[in-house]
Short mmCIF file of C-alpha atoms in Angstrom, two decimals:
data_model
loop_
_atom_site.label_atom_id
_atom_site.label_comp_id
_atom_site.label_asym_id
_atom_site.label_seq_id
_atom_site.Cartn_x
_atom_site.Cartn_y
_atom_site.Cartn_z
CA MET A 953 -113.10 -16.48 74.19
CA ILE A 954 -115.90 -14.15 74.91
CA THR A 955 -115.37 -10.98 76.90
CA GLN A 956 -117.93 -9.92 79.58
CA ASN A 957 -117.30 -6.85 81.82
CA ASN A 958 -113.73 -6.76 80.54
CA GLU A 959 -113.16 -10.26 81.76
CA ALA A 960 -112.39 -13.08 79.51
CA THR A 961 -114.95 -15.91 79.59
CA TYR A 962 -114.88 -19.44 77.93
CA ALA A 963 -117.49 -21.78 76.64
CA ILE A 964 -117.09 -25.46 77.64
CA GLY A 965 -115.94 -26.37 74.12
CA GLU A 966 -113.22 -23.91 74.14
CA LEU A 967 -111.64 -25.09 77.32
CA ALA A 968 -112.02 -28.71 76.15
CA LYS A 969 -110.19 -27.80 72.90
CA GLU A 970 -107.50 -25.78 74.67
CA PHE A 971 -106.81 -28.57 77.14
CA ASP A 972 -107.44 -31.56 74.88
CA ILE A 973 -110.05 -32.99 77.06
CA THR A 974 -113.65 -33.82 76.55
CA PRO A 975 -116.52 -31.42 77.77
CA ARG A 976 -117.73 -34.45 79.72
CA SER A 977 -114.52 -34.29 81.82
CA ILE A 978 -115.01 -30.59 82.48
CA ARG A 979 -118.63 -31.35 83.55
CA PHE A 980 -117.39 -34.18 85.84
CA TYR A 981 -115.02 -31.74 87.52
CA GLU A 982 -117.87 -29.41 88.11
CA GLU A 983 -119.98 -32.17 89.53
CA GLN A 984 -116.98 -32.88 92.00
CA GLY A 985 -117.02 -29.24 93.07
CA LEU A 986 -113.70 -28.30 91.56
CA LEU A 987 -115.10 -25.75 88.97
CA SER A 988 -118.06 -23.49 89.33
CA PRO A 989 -119.03 -21.73 86.17
CA LYS A 990 -121.71 -19.21 85.84
CA ARG A 991 -124.79 -20.16 83.89
CA THR A 992 -126.81 -18.35 81.19
CA GLY A 993 -129.74 -20.66 80.71
CA GLN A 994 -128.23 -23.96 79.77
CA ASN A 995 -124.87 -22.66 78.93
CA ARG A 996 -122.02 -22.72 81.31
CA ILE A 997 -119.75 -19.63 81.24
CA TYR A 998 -116.26 -20.22 82.52
CA ASP A 999 -113.97 -17.33 83.78
CA ASN A 1000 -110.32 -17.11 84.16
CA LYS A 1001 -110.29 -18.56 87.68
CA ASP A 1002 -112.00 -21.67 86.22
CA ARG A 1003 -109.60 -21.89 83.46
CA VAL A 1004 -106.67 -21.73 85.93
CA ARG A 1005 -108.30 -24.24 88.18
CA LEU A 1006 -108.81 -26.61 85.31
CA LYS A 1007 -105.13 -26.37 84.41
CA LEU A 1008 -104.20 -27.06 88.09
CA ILE A 1009 -106.69 -30.06 88.04
CA LEU A 1010 -104.96 -31.51 84.97
CA ARG A 1011 -101.36 -30.67 86.40
CA GLY A 1012 -102.45 -32.44 89.58
CA LYS A 1013 -103.69 -35.56 87.85
CA ARG A 1014 -100.54 -35.70 85.75
CA LEU A 1015 -98.55 -35.62 88.96
CA GLY A 1016 -100.69 -38.36 90.42
CA PHE A 1017 -102.70 -36.39 92.93
CA SER A 1018 -106.26 -37.44 93.46
CA LEU A 1019 -109.28 -35.17 92.82
CA ALA A 1020 -109.98 -35.16 96.42
CA GLU A 1021 -106.43 -33.78 97.10
CA VAL A 1022 -106.74 -31.08 94.38
CA LYS A 1023 -110.09 -30.05 95.95
CA THR A 1024 -108.54 -29.91 99.52
CA LEU A 1025 -105.94 -27.45 98.10
CA PHE A 1026 -108.62 -25.28 96.35
CA GLU A 1027 -110.61 -25.14 99.49
CA MET A 1028 -107.50 -24.00 101.44
CA TYR A 1029 -106.71 -21.46 98.86
CA ASP A 1030 -110.36 -20.30 98.84
CA ALA A 1031 -110.23 -19.79 102.54
CA ASN A 1032 -107.04 -17.78 102.59
CA PRO A 1033 -105.28 -17.12 99.22
CA ASN A 1034 -101.87 -16.28 100.82
CA SER A 1035 -102.01 -19.23 103.16
CA ALA A 1036 -98.83 -20.88 104.51
CA ILE A 1037 -101.10 -23.70 105.46
CA GLN A 1038 -101.95 -24.42 101.89
CA LEU A 1039 -98.21 -24.38 100.96
CA GLU A 1040 -97.35 -26.80 103.81
CA ALA A 1041 -100.25 -29.10 102.75
CA MET A 1042 -98.82 -29.06 99.18
CA LEU A 1043 -95.45 -29.92 100.42
CA ALA A 1044 -96.62 -32.74 102.63
CA MET A 1045 -98.57 -34.15 99.68
CA THR A 1046 -95.51 -33.79 97.42
CA GLU A 1047 -93.25 -35.60 99.99
CA LYS A 1048 -95.83 -38.41 100.36
CA LYS A 1049 -96.31 -38.63 96.49
CA ARG A 1050 -92.40 -38.77 96.02
CA ALA A 1051 -92.08 -41.49 98.76
CA VAL A 1052 -94.72 -43.73 96.86
CA LEU A 1053 -92.99 -43.17 93.58
CA HIS A 1054 -89.68 -44.17 94.97
CA GLN A 1055 -91.23 -47.31 96.36
CA GLN A 1056 -92.81 -48.03 93.03
CA LEU A 1057 -89.37 -47.46 91.37
CA GLU A 1058 -87.70 -49.86 93.65
CA ASP A 1059 -90.36 -52.38 93.16
CA ILE A 1060 -89.95 -51.98 89.32
CA GLN A 1061 -86.31 -52.28 89.64
CA MET A 1062 -86.61 -55.58 91.52
CA LEU A 1063 -89.08 -56.86 89.03
CA MET A 1064 -86.75 -56.01 86.20
CA THR A 1065 -83.91 -57.95 88.00
CA GLU A 1066 -86.16 -60.80 88.51
CA LEU A 1067 -87.25 -60.82 84.66
CA ASP A 1068 -83.59 -60.64 83.74
CA ASP A 1069 -82.85 -63.75 85.85
CA VAL A 1070 -85.92 -65.64 84.36
CA GLU A 1071 -85.01 -64.68 80.89
CA ALA A 1072 -81.48 -65.75 81.31
CA ARG A 1073 -82.39 -69.11 82.66
CA CYS A 1074 -84.99 -69.54 79.92
CA ARG A 1075 -82.23 -68.68 77.24
CA GLU A 1076 -79.73 -71.14 78.79
CA GLU A 1077 -82.31 -73.96 78.85
CA LEU A 1078 -83.29 -73.29 75.25
CA GLU A 1079 -79.69 -73.27 74.10
CA GLU A 1080 -79.23 -76.73 75.99
CA LEU A 1081 -82.33 -78.01 74.25
CA LYS A 1082 -81.05 -76.90 70.80
CA ARG A 1083 -77.67 -78.60 71.56
CA GLY A 1084 -79.46 -81.71 72.37
CA LYS A 1085 -78.35 -81.82 75.96
CA ILE A 1086 -81.74 -82.06 77.48
CA ALA A 1087 -84.11 -84.81 76.30
#
């Protein structure tokens, strides 16, 4: 961590190491407009805002949000940091994500039941074969 004007700044390698991601990932987020580091020659200098945004990007990804959704939230926040609109959008996105996950969970449970049935039938037939009941 470097300090400039009493503000903590970070090199790309430091952030990559801290968040256990590659510098290439960080550059990709920059290309997508999610991060905007300052530059000194060829070097990128990330401030605390960039660090917090990177943390939020990774959290959003972990929760299943797209980078476009994360970018939308950032844009809303940049327009008005204390915006009820941003919170309402986040709640709507969360509800939508939760509905998708519930559907996926139901689908998985149905598949597990079908697999249980197939497995049981296979075991029964195998037992019958072993007992010589099926030619």
